CSV table of C-alpha atoms and ligand atoms in Angstrom, one decimal:
chain,number,residue,atom,x,y,z
A,1,UNK,CA,0.0,-0.2,-0.2
A,2,UNK,CA,1.0,3.5,-0.6
A,3,UNK,CA,0.0,5.6,1.5
A,4,UNK,CA,0.4,9.7,-0.2
A,5,UNK,CA,-0.1,13.1,1.4
A,6,UNK,CA,-1.8,16.5,0.1
A,7,UNK,CA,-0.2,19.2,2.0
A,8,UNK,CA,-2.7,21.8,2.4
A,9,UNK,CA,-2.5,22.9,6.2
A,10,UNK,CA,-5.5,21.9,8.4
A,11,UNK,CA,-7.7,20.6,4.9
A,12,UNK,CA,-4.6,18.4,4.2
A,13,UNK,CA,-5.5,14.1,3.4
A,14,UNK,CA,-4.1,11.4,2.2
A,15,UNK,CA,-4.5,9.0,-0.6
A,16,UNK,CA,-4.6,5.5,-0.5
A,17,UNK,CA,-3.3,3.2,-3.2
A,18,UNK,CA,-3.2,-0.5,-2.6
A,19,UNK,CA,-5.1,-3.7,-4.0
A,20,UNK,CA,-8.6,-4.3,-2.5
A,21,UNK,CA,-8.2,-1.7,0.4
A,22,UNK,CA,-12.0,-0.8,-0.4
A,23,UNK,CA,-12.6,-2.8,1.9
A,24,UNK,CA,-11.4,-1.2,4.4
A,25,UNK,CA,-13.3,2.5,3.3
A,26,UNK,CA,-15.6,2.1,6.8
A,27,UNK,CA,-13.0,2.0,9.0
A,28,UNK,CA,-10.7,4.8,7.4
A,29,UNK,CA,-14.0,7.0,7.1
A,30,UNK,CA,-14.2,6.5,11.3
A,31,UNK,CA,-10.2,6.6,11.6
A,32,UNK,CA,-10.6,10.6,10.1
A,33,UNK,CA,-12.7,11.2,12.1
A,34,UNK,CA,-15.6,11.6,10.2
A,35,UNK,CA,-18.5,10.9,12.4
A,36,UNK,CA,-22.2,10.6,10.7
A,37,UNK,CA,-23.6,8.1,11.1
A,38,UNK,CA,-26.2,9.4,8.1
A,39,UNK,CA,-24.1,8.9,4.9
A,40,UNK,CA,-24.8,9.0,1.3
A,41,UNK,CA,-22.6,6.8,-1.6
A,42,UNK,CA,-23.4,8.6,-5.0
A,43,UNK,CA,-22.3,6.1,-7.3
A,44,UNK,CA,-23.0,5.4,-11.0
A,45,UNK,CA,-25.3,2.2,-12.5
A,46,UNK,CA,-22.1,0.7,-13.9
A,47,UNK,CA,-20.5,0.7,-10.9
A,48,UNK,CA,-23.4,0.1,-8.6
A,49,UNK,CA,-23.5,-3.4,-8.8
A,50,UNK,CA,-20.0,-3.9,-9.3
A,51,UNK,CA,-18.3,-2.2,-6.4
A,52,UNK,CA,-21.3,-0.5,-4.4
A,53,UNK,CA,-22.4,-4.0,-2.0
A,54,UNK,CA,-18.3,-3.9,-0.9
A,55,UNK,CA,-18.3,0.0,0.4
A,56,UNK,CA,-22.0,-0.7,1.9
A,57,UNK,CA,-21.6,-3.4,4.0
A,58,UNK,CA,-17.9,-1.6,4.8
A,59,UNK,CA,-19.4,1.2,6.1
A,60,UNK,CA,-21.8,-0.5,7.4
A,61,UNK,CA,-19.3,-2.7,9.4
A,62,UNK,CA,-17.4,0.0,11.1
A,63,UNK,CA,-21.2,1.8,12.4
A,64,UNK,CA,-22.3,4.2,9.7
A,65,UNK,CA,-26.0,4.0,8.1
A,66,UNK,CA,-25.1,4.7,4.4
A,67,UNK,CA,-27.3,5.3,1.5
A,68,UNK,CA,-27.3,4.9,-1.6
A,69,UNK,CA,-27.5,7.0,-4.6
A,70,UNK,CA,-27.2,5.4,-8.3
A,71,UNK,CA,-27.3,7.8,-11.5
A,72,UNK,CA,-26.7,6.7,-15.1
A,73,UNK,CA,-23.5,6.4,-16.6
A,74,UNK,CA,-21.9,8.8,-18.5
A,75,UNK,CA,-20.6,12.8,-19.1
A,76,UNK,CA,-24.1,14.1,-19.5
A,77,UNK,CA,-25.0,13.1,-15.7
A,78,UNK,CA,-23.0,15.7,-14.5
A,79,UNK,CA,-25.0,18.2,-15.1
A,80,UNK,CA,-27.9,20.8,-12.6
A,81,UNK,CA,-30.1,18.0,-13.3
A,82,UNK,CA,-28.6,15.2,-11.3
A,83,UNK,CA,-27.3,17.6,-8.5
A,84,UNK,CA,-30.4,18.7,-8.3
A,85,UNK,CA,-31.5,15.2,-7.7
A,86,UNK,CA,-29.3,14.4,-5.5
A,87,UNK,CA,-29.8,17.4,-3.2
A,88,UNK,CA,-33.3,15.9,-3.0
A,89,UNK,CA,-32.9,12.7,-1.9
A,90,UNK,CA,-30.5,14.1,0.9
A,91,UNK,CA,-32.5,16.1,2.5
A,92,UNK,CA,-34.9,13.6,2.1
A,93,UNK,CA,-32.8,10.8,3.8
A,94,UNK,CA,-32.3,13.8,6.6
A,95,UNK,CA,-28.5,14.3,5.2
A,96,UNK,CA,-26.8,16.6,8.9
A,97,UNK,CA,-24.4,18.8,8.2
A,98,UNK,CA,-21.9,15.7,9.9
A,99,UNK,CA,-22.8,13.5,7.6
A,100,UNK,CA,-20.5,12.7,4.6
A,101,UNK,CA,-20.7,11.9,1.3
A,102,UNK,CA,-18.5,9.1,-0.6
A,103,UNK,CA,-18.6,9.7,-4.2
A,104,UNK,CA,-18.0,5.9,-5.9
A,105,UNK,CA,-16.9,5.6,-9.5
A,106,UNK,CA,-15.1,7.8,-12.5
A,107,UNK,CA,-14.6,11.5,-12.4
A,108,UNK,CA,-17.9,12.2,-13.8
A,109,UNK,CA,-19.4,10.7,-10.0
A,110,UNK,CA,-16.1,12.6,-8.3
A,111,UNK,CA,-16.9,15.9,-9.9
A,112,UNK,CA,-20.7,16.3,-9.6
A,113,UNK,CA,-20.6,14.7,-5.8
A,114,UNK,CA,-17.6,16.9,-5.0
A,115,UNK,CA,-19.9,19.5,-5.9
A,116,UNK,CA,-22.7,18.4,-4.0
A,117,UNK,CA,-21.1,18.0,-1.1
A,118,UNK,CA,-19.1,21.6,-1.2
A,119,UNK,CA,-23.1,23.1,-1.7
A,120,UNK,CA,-25.3,20.9,0.4
A,121,UNK,CA,-26.2,22.9,3.6
A,122,UNK,CA,-22.8,24.8,3.0
A,123,UNK,CA,-20.4,22.3,2.2
A,124,UNK,CA,-20.4,18.9,4.6
A,125,UNK,CA,-17.7,16.6,4.2
A,126,UNK,CA,-16.4,13.7,1.3
A,127,UNK,CA,-14.4,10.5,0.4
A,128,UNK,CA,-13.3,10.6,-3.2
A,129,UNK,CA,-13.5,6.2,-4.4
A,130,UNK,CA,-11.8,6.7,-7.9
A,131,UNK,CA,-13.2,3.5,-9.8
A,132,UNK,CA,-11.3,4.5,-13.8
A,133,UNK,CA,-7.6,5.0,-14.2
A,134,UNK,CA,-8.3,8.6,-15.2
A,135,UNK,CA,-10.2,8.9,-11.5
A,136,UNK,CA,-7.5,8.1,-10.0
A,137,UNK,CA,-4.8,9.2,-11.1
A,138,UNK,CA,-6.3,12.6,-11.6
A,139,UNK,CA,-9.5,14.1,-10.9
A,140,UNK,CA,-9.9,12.8,-7.5
A,141,UNK,CA,-7.2,14.6,-6.4
A,142,UNK,CA,-6.8,18.7,-5.8
A,143,UNK,CA,-9.9,19.1,-5.6
A,144,UNK,CA,-11.4,20.6,-8.6
A,145,UNK,CA,-15.4,19.3,-8.6
A,146,UNK,CA,-18.2,20.5,-11.0
A,147,UNK,CA,-20.7,20.2,-13.5
A,148,UNK,CA,-21.4,21.3,-17.3
A,149,UNK,CA,-24.0,23.6,-18.9
A,150,UNK,CA,-25.0,23.4,-22.1
A,151,UNK,CA,-22.3,26.3,-22.4
A,152,UNK,CA,-19.4,24.0,-21.8
A,153,UNK,CA,-17.9,21.5,-19.5
A,154,UNK,CA,-17.1,21.9,-16.0
A,155,UNK,CA,-18.6,25.2,-16.6
A,156,UNK,CA,-19.9,25.3,-12.9
A,157,UNK,CA,-17.8,24.3,-10.1
A,158,UNK,CA,-15.5,25.0,-7.1
A,159,UNK,CA,-12.2,24.2,-5.1
A,160,UNK,CA,-13.2,21.7,-2.4
A,161,UNK,CA,-10.7,19.3,-1.3
A,162,UNK,CA,-12.2,15.8,-0.3
A,163,UNK,CA,-11.4,14.5,2.9
A,164,UNK,CA,-9.4,11.2,2.5
A,165,UNK,CA,-8.9,9.8,-1.4
A,166,UNK,CA,-8.9,5.6,-1.3
A,167,UNK,CA,-7.5,4.0,-4.9
A,168,UNK,CA,-8.6,-0.1,-5.0
A,169,UNK,CA,-6.7,-0.9,-8.1
A,170,UNK,CA,-8.0,-4.0,-8.6
A,171,UNK,CA,-11.2,-1.9,-9.2
A,172,UNK,CA,-9.3,-1.8,-12.9
A,173,UNK,CA,-9.7,-5.0,-13.4
A,174,UNK,CA,-13.5,-4.6,-14.6
A,175,UNK,CA,-12.6,-1.4,-16.5
A,176,UNK,CA,-12.8,-1.7,-20.5
A,177,UNK,CA,-9.6,-1.8,-22.7
A,178,UNK,CA,-10.4,1.5,-23.7
A,179,UNK,CA,-11.1,3.7,-20.4
A,180,UNK,CA,-7.5,1.9,-18.8
A,181,UNK,CA,-5.8,3.0,-22.4
A,182,UNK,CA,-7.6,7.3,-21.8
A,183,UNK,CA,-6.4,6.8,-18.6
A,184,UNK,CA,-2.9,6.5,-19.6
A,185,UNK,CA,-3.1,8.9,-21.8
A,186,UNK,CA,-2.8,11.5,-18.4
A,187,UNK,CA,-0.7,8.8,-16.6
A,188,UNK,CA,2.2,8.7,-20.0
A,189,UNK,CA,1.1,13.6,-19.0
A,190,UNK,CA,2.6,13.4,-15.8
A,191,UNK,CA,6.0,12.1,-17.2
A,192,UNK,CA,6.3,14.3,-20.2
A,193,UNK,CA,5.4,17.8,-17.8
A,194,UNK,CA,7.3,17.0,-14.6
A,195,UNK,CA,9.1,13.2,-14.1
A,196,UNK,CA,11.5,11.3,-17.5
A,197,UNK,CA,12.0,9.1,-14.9
A,198,UNK,CA,8.9,8.4,-14.8
A,199,UNK,CA,8.4,8.8,-18.6
A,200,UNK,CA,11.3,6.6,-19.1
A,201,UNK,CA,9.5,4.0,-16.9
A,202,UNK,CA,6.3,4.7,-19.2
A,203,UNK,CA,8.6,3.9,-21.9
A,204,UNK,CA,10.3,0.5,-20.8
A,205,UNK,CA,6.9,-1.4,-19.2
A,206,UNK,CA,4.1,-0.4,-21.1
A,207,UNK,CA,3.2,-4.0,-22.4
A,208,UNK,CA,3.1,-5.2,-19.1
A,209,UNK,CA,1.1,-2.3,-17.5
A,210,UNK,CA,-1.7,-2.8,-20.8
A,211,UNK,CA,-2.0,-6.6,-19.0
A,212,UNK,CA,-3.7,-5.0,-16.9
A,213,UNK,CA,-0.3,-6.7,-14.0
A,214,UNK,CA,-1.2,-4.9,-10.7
A,215,UNK,CA,2.1,-4.8,-9.2
A,216,UNK,CA,3.5,-2.5,-11.5
A,217,UNK,CA,0.6,-0.2,-11.7
A,218,UNK,CA,0.7,0.7,-7.7
A,219,UNK,CA,3.5,2.8,-7.7
A,220,UNK,CA,3.2,4.2,-10.5
A,221,UNK,CA,-0.9,5.2,-9.3
A,222,UNK,CA,1.1,6.7,-6.6
A,223,UNK,CA,4.0,8.2,-8.4
A,224,UNK,CA,1.3,10.7,-10.1
A,225,UNK,CA,-0.7,11.4,-7.5
A,226,UNK,CA,2.4,12.2,-5.8
A,227,UNK,CA,3.2,14.7,-8.7
A,228,UNK,CA,-0.7,16.3,-8.7
A,229,UNK,CA,0.0,16.3,-4.8
A,230,UNK,CA,3.1,18.7,-5.3
A,231,UNK,CA,1.1,20.8,-7.7
A,232,UNK,CA,-1.7,21.7,-6.5
A,233,UNK,CA,0.1,22.1,-3.3
A,234,UNK,CA,1.9,24.8,-4.5
A,235,UNK,CA,-1.2,26.5,-6.2
A,236,UNK,CA,-4.2,25.2,-5.5
A,237,UNK,CA,-6.4,27.7,-7.7
A,238,UNK,CA,-3.9,27.5,-10.0
A,239,UNK,CA,-3.0,30.5,-10.5
A,240,UNK,CA,0.1,29.0,-12.2
A,241,UNK,CA,1.7,26.1,-11.2
A,242,UNK,CA,-1.4,24.2,-11.4
A,243,UNK,CA,-1.4,25.2,-15.3
A,244,UNK,CA,1.1,22.4,-16.5
A,245,UNK,CA,-1.3,20.2,-16.0
A,246,UNK,CA,-3.2,20.9,-18.5
A,247,UNK,CA,-0.3,19.8,-21.5
A,248,UNK,CA,-2.0,18.5,-24.4
A,249,UNK,CA,-5.5,20.3,-22.9
A,250,UNK,CA,-5.4,23.5,-24.9
A,251,UNK,CA,-6.1,21.3,-28.4
A,252,UNK,CA,-7.1,18.5,-27.3
A,253,UNK,CA,-10.5,20.1,-25.3
A,254,UNK,CA,-11.2,22.0,-29.0
A,255,UNK,CA,-11.5,18.7,-30.1
A,256,UNK,CA,-13.4,17.3,-27.5
A,257,UNK,CA,-16.2,20.0,-28.2
A,258,UNK,CA,-15.7,20.3,-32.1
A,259,UNK,CA,-15.9,16.7,-32.4
A,260,UNK,CA,-19.7,16.1,-30.3
A,261,UNK,CA,-18.8,15.4,-26.5
A,262,UNK,CA,-18.7,11.6,-26.1
A,263,UNK,CA,-17.3,11.0,-29.6
A,264,UNK,CA,-14.1,10.5,-28.1
A,265,UNK,CA,-13.3,9.8,-24.7
A,266,UNK,CA,-11.5,13.4,-22.6
A,267,UNK,CA,-7.8,10.8,-22.8
A,268,UNK,CA,-8.4,10.1,-26.0
A,269,UNK,CA,-8.7,14.3,-26.9
A,270,UNK,CA,-5.6,14.7,-24.7
A,271,UNK,CA,-3.3,12.3,-26.2
A,272,UNK,CA,-3.8,14.2,-30.1
A,273,UNK,CA,-3.6,17.0,-27.9
A,274,UNK,CA,-0.2,16.6,-26.1
A,275,UNK,CA,1.3,15.0,-29.7
A,276,UNK,CA,0.5,18.4,-31.6
A,277,UNK,CA,1.6,20.5,-28.9
A,278,UNK,CA,4.9,18.3,-28.6
A,279,UNK,CA,4.9,19.4,-31.8
A,280,UNK,CA,4.5,23.0,-30.9
A,281,UNK,CA,6.7,22.3,-28.3
A,282,UNK,CA,9.9,21.5,-30.4
A,283,UNK,CA,8.6,25.3,-32.7
A,284,UNK,CA,8.9,27.0,-29.8
A,285,UNK,CA,10.0,25.9,-26.4
A,286,UNK,CA,13.7,23.9,-27.4
A,287,UNK,CA,12.5,19.9,-27.1
A,288,UNK,CA,14.1,17.9,-28.9
A,289,UNK,CA,12.6,16.6,-32.1
A,290,UNK,CA,14.1,13.5,-31.0
A,291,UNK,CA,12.2,13.6,-27.7
A,292,UNK,CA,9.2,14.6,-29.5
A,293,UNK,CA,9.5,11.8,-31.7
A,294,UNK,CA,9.1,9.8,-28.4
A,295,UNK,CA,6.6,11.2,-27.2
A,296,UNK,CA,4.7,10.9,-29.9
A,297,UNK,CA,5.8,7.1,-29.7
A,298,UNK,CA,4.3,6.5,-26.6
A,299,UNK,CA,1.3,7.7,-27.2
A,300,UNK,CA,0.7,5.2,-30.6
A,301,UNK,CA,2.1,2.5,-28.7
A,302,UNK,CA,-0.2,2.7,-26.0
A,303,UNK,CA,-3.0,2.9,-28.4
A,304,UNK,CA,-4.2,5.9,-28.1
A,305,UNK,CA,-5.1,8.1,-31.3
A,306,UNK,CA,-2.4,11.1,-32.1
A,307,UNK,CA,-4.2,13.3,-34.8
A,308,UNK,CA,-7.6,14.6,-35.6
A,309,UNK,CA,-7.4,15.9,-39.5
A,310,UNK,CA,-8.8,18.9,-39.6
A,311,UNK,CA,-10.4,21.0,-42.7
A,312,UNK,CA,-11.0,24.8,-43.2
A,313,UNK,CA,-14.7,24.2,-42.2
A,314,UNK,CA,-13.0,21.6,-39.3
A,315,UNK,CA,-10.2,24.0,-38.5
A,316,UNK,CA,-12.7,27.4,-38.1
A,317,UNK,CA,-14.9,25.4,-35.9
A,318,UNK,CA,-11.6,24.1,-33.4
A,319,UNK,CA,-10.0,27.9,-33.5
A,320,UNK,CA,-13.6,29.0,-32.6
A,321,UNK,CA,-13.5,26.7,-29.2
A,322,UNK,CA,-9.9,27.3,-28.6
A,323,UNK,CA,-10.8,31.4,-28.2
A,324,UNK,CA,-14.3,29.9,-25.6
A,325,UNK,CA,-11.5,28.3,-23.4
A,326,UNK,CA,-10.6,29.3,-20.2
A,327,UNK,CA,-7.1,30.2,-20.9
A,328,UNK,CA,-7.1,32.3,-23.0
A,329,UNK,CA,-6.1,35.8,-21.9
A,330,UNK,CA,-5.9,39.2,-23.8
A,331,UNK,CA,-7.6,37.6,-26.6
A,332,UNK,CA,-4.1,34.9,-26.6
A,333,UNK,CA,-4.6,31.2,-26.6
A,334,UNK,CA,-2.1,30.5,-23.9
A,335,UNK,CA,-0.9,26.3,-24.0
A,336,UNK,CA,1.7,24.6,-21.7
A,337,UNK,CA,4.9,23.8,-23.7
A,338,UNK,CA,7.5,21.5,-23.3
A,339,UNK,CA,11.8,22.6,-23.0
A,340,UNK,CA,12.6,18.8,-22.2
A,341,UNK,CA,10.8,15.9,-21.2
A,342,UNK,CA,9.9,16.0,-17.7
A,343,UNK,CA,10.8,20.0,-18.2
A,344,UNK,CA,7.3,22.8,-18.6
A,345,UNK,CA,6.5,26.2,-19.0
A,346,UNK,CA,3.1,26.9,-19.1
A,347,UNK,CA,1.4,30.0,-20.6
A,348,UNK,CA,2.5,30.5,-24.0
A,349,UNK,CA,0.5,32.0,-26.8
A,350,UNK,CA,0.7,30.2,-30.5
A,351,UNK,CA,-0.4,32.2,-33.4
A,352,UNK,CA,-3.7,30.5,-34.9
A,353,UNK,CA,-1.6,30.1,-38.0
A,354,UNK,CA,1.3,27.7,-36.1
A,355,UNK,CA,-1.5,25.6,-34.0
A,356,UNK,CA,-2.9,25.1,-37.6
A,357,UNK,CA,0.6,23.6,-38.9
A,358,UNK,CA,0.7,21.4,-35.7
A,359,UNK,CA,-2.6,19.3,-36.7
A,360,UNK,CA,-2.0,19.1,-40.5
A,361,UNK,CA,2.0,18.3,-40.1
A,362,UNK,CA,3.4,14.2,-40.8
A,363,UNK,CA,4.8,14.6,-37.5
A,364,UNK,CA,2.4,12.2,-35.9
A,365,UNK,CA,2.3,9.9,-38.5
A,366,UNK,CA,6.1,9.6,-38.8
A,367,UNK,CA,6.1,8.9,-34.9
A,368,UNK,CA,3.7,6.5,-34.8
A,369,UNK,CA,4.8,4.9,-37.9
A,370,UNK,CA,9.4,5.0,-36.5
B,1,NAD,P1,-16.8,8.2,-16.3
B,1,NAD,O1,-16.4,8.6,-14.8
B,1,NAD,O2,-17.2,8.1,-17.1
B,1,NAD,O3,-16.5,6.4,-16.1
B,1,NAD,C1,-16.3,6.0,-17.6
B,1,NAD,C2,-16.9,5.0,-17.6
B,1,NAD,O4,-16.5,3.4,-17.0
B,1,NAD,C3,-18.4,4.8,-17.2
B,1,NAD,O5,-19.4,4.2,-17.6
B,1,NAD,C4,-18.5,3.9,-15.7
B,1,NAD,O6,-19.5,4.0,-15.3
B,1,NAD,C5,-17.9,3.1,-16.0
B,1,NAD,N1,-16.8,2.4,-15.1
B,1,NAD,C6,-16.3,3.4,-13.8
B,1,NAD,N2,-15.1,2.7,-13.7
B,1,NAD,C7,-15.7,1.2,-13.8
B,1,NAD,C8,-14.5,0.1,-13.3
B,1,NAD,N3,-14.3,0.1,-12.5
B,1,NAD,N4,-15.4,-0.8,-14.2
B,1,NAD,C9,-15.7,-0.3,-15.2
B,1,NAD,N5,-16.2,0.4,-15.1
B,1,NAD,C10,-16.3,1.9,-14.8
B,1,NAD,O7,-15.1,9.2,-17.1
B,1,NAD,P2,-13.6,9.2,-16.1
B,1,NAD,O8,-12.9,9.0,-17.7
B,1,NAD,O9,-13.5,8.0,-15.1
B,1,NAD,O10,-13.9,10.2,-15.6
B,1,NAD,C11,-14.5,11.4,-16.9
B,1,NAD,C12,-14.3,13.4,-16.7
B,1,NAD,O11,-13.3,13.5,-15.1
B,1,NAD,C13,-14.9,14.1,-17.3
B,1,NAD,O12,-16.3,15.0,-17.1
B,1,NAD,C14,-14.0,15.1,-16.6
B,1,NAD,O13,-14.0,16.3,-17.2
B,1,NAD,C15,-13.6,14.6,-15.1
B,1,NAD,N6,-12.0,15.4,-14.8
B,1,NAD,C16,-11.7,15.7,-13.6
B,1,NAD,C17,-11.1,16.2,-13.1
B,1,NAD,C18,-10.5,16.6,-12.1
B,1,NAD,O14,-9.5,17.5,-12.1
B,1,NAD,N7,-11.6,17.1,-11.5
B,1,NAD,C19,-9.5,15.9,-14.3
B,1,NAD,C20,-9.7,14.9,-15.4
B,1,NAD,C21,-11.1,14.3,-15.9
B,2,LIG,N1,-7.2,18.1,-14.2
B,2,LIG,C1,-6.1,19.8,-14.3
B,2,LIG,C2,-6.6,20.0,-12.7
B,2,LIG,O1,-7.0,19.1,-11.8
B,2,LIG,O2,-5.6,21.3,-12.5
């Protein structure tokens, strides 16, 4: 078991990474201590039959009285409609200020349940139990919670830290391979922006990782959480350094928006974004061609997409989406670019014509075929 601390003063918390540690959920909540005794597990209809009973039993064995709220799976659930549904259920169950919530599921459930926890009764404690790789290495850590509006993704939210994160790697055994690969994109991102040794380890162990050897995954997930914890501890509300976590996201978010949410998984769009932004890094911030190719090659070897073809019409839509992005300032589209593998620079302006070239260049295909 690995124990990673997120050091945020009196809001510090631990991320427990292990195999089979979901069964310890109730005891860990008791140890914190979370008072209860009433609490609620928010989950989705795919995860509930797989892990709901174990989470519920663990809480009951520790003396809590859990209500289970199960929501439809998928991105469209991250909406005000389902937030309101949760509020109604919590009120009917008479959840009080000393009660707490457990988010059991992927990033959709973690973001939504965290937002419910941040706002119900002006804030009650919550615990993250992420069950996708993406949620384990990224969304469950750092306190960004929120929901989508028709106008765009994650437009309503808060910074609200959980009291505890339990990453049980054995939940990954039921995750569809496509979802695992999408989470892997975020793991590769940590190597690219922060840790060249991690990047090298990924290059060396990719085949065993894809076969889901959990012993190999445990230190990797813990390392990703530790990187996120280090970054968040220095810049919780993203006034600077935290922006490096958005490598690949300026182009990736625009691809998600233009292709219709759900066509590409988040990690797939970020994978394409990282390849294009590696090319931009080569042009602007001194990333060597050899390192840019290594990144594109690793992404392709992980079974992730590397290229997004754009004609004039699609390019205009992409540009429009990038101009609406939260990272635009004073009309300039800003990027996170690499100066080397493991070293990132944020707030780098890039002209639209060069962004278009990054998508149209043959760089991605060349790197993927070497
Ligand atoms: P998700 O929550 O939709 O989960 C993906 C699918 O896997 C769903 O169908 C889910 O039911 C299923 N699933 C979950 N765990 C499973 C398991 N163990 N076995 C079988 N099936 C399982 O998607 P996600 O990729 O986990 O999260 C994406 C969301 O995370 C997006 O809304 C994104 O905006 C958000 N996000 C938030 C942050 C943050 O910092 N808060 C960071 C990155 C992404
Ligand atoms: N996923 C980016 C962040 O948490 O800041």
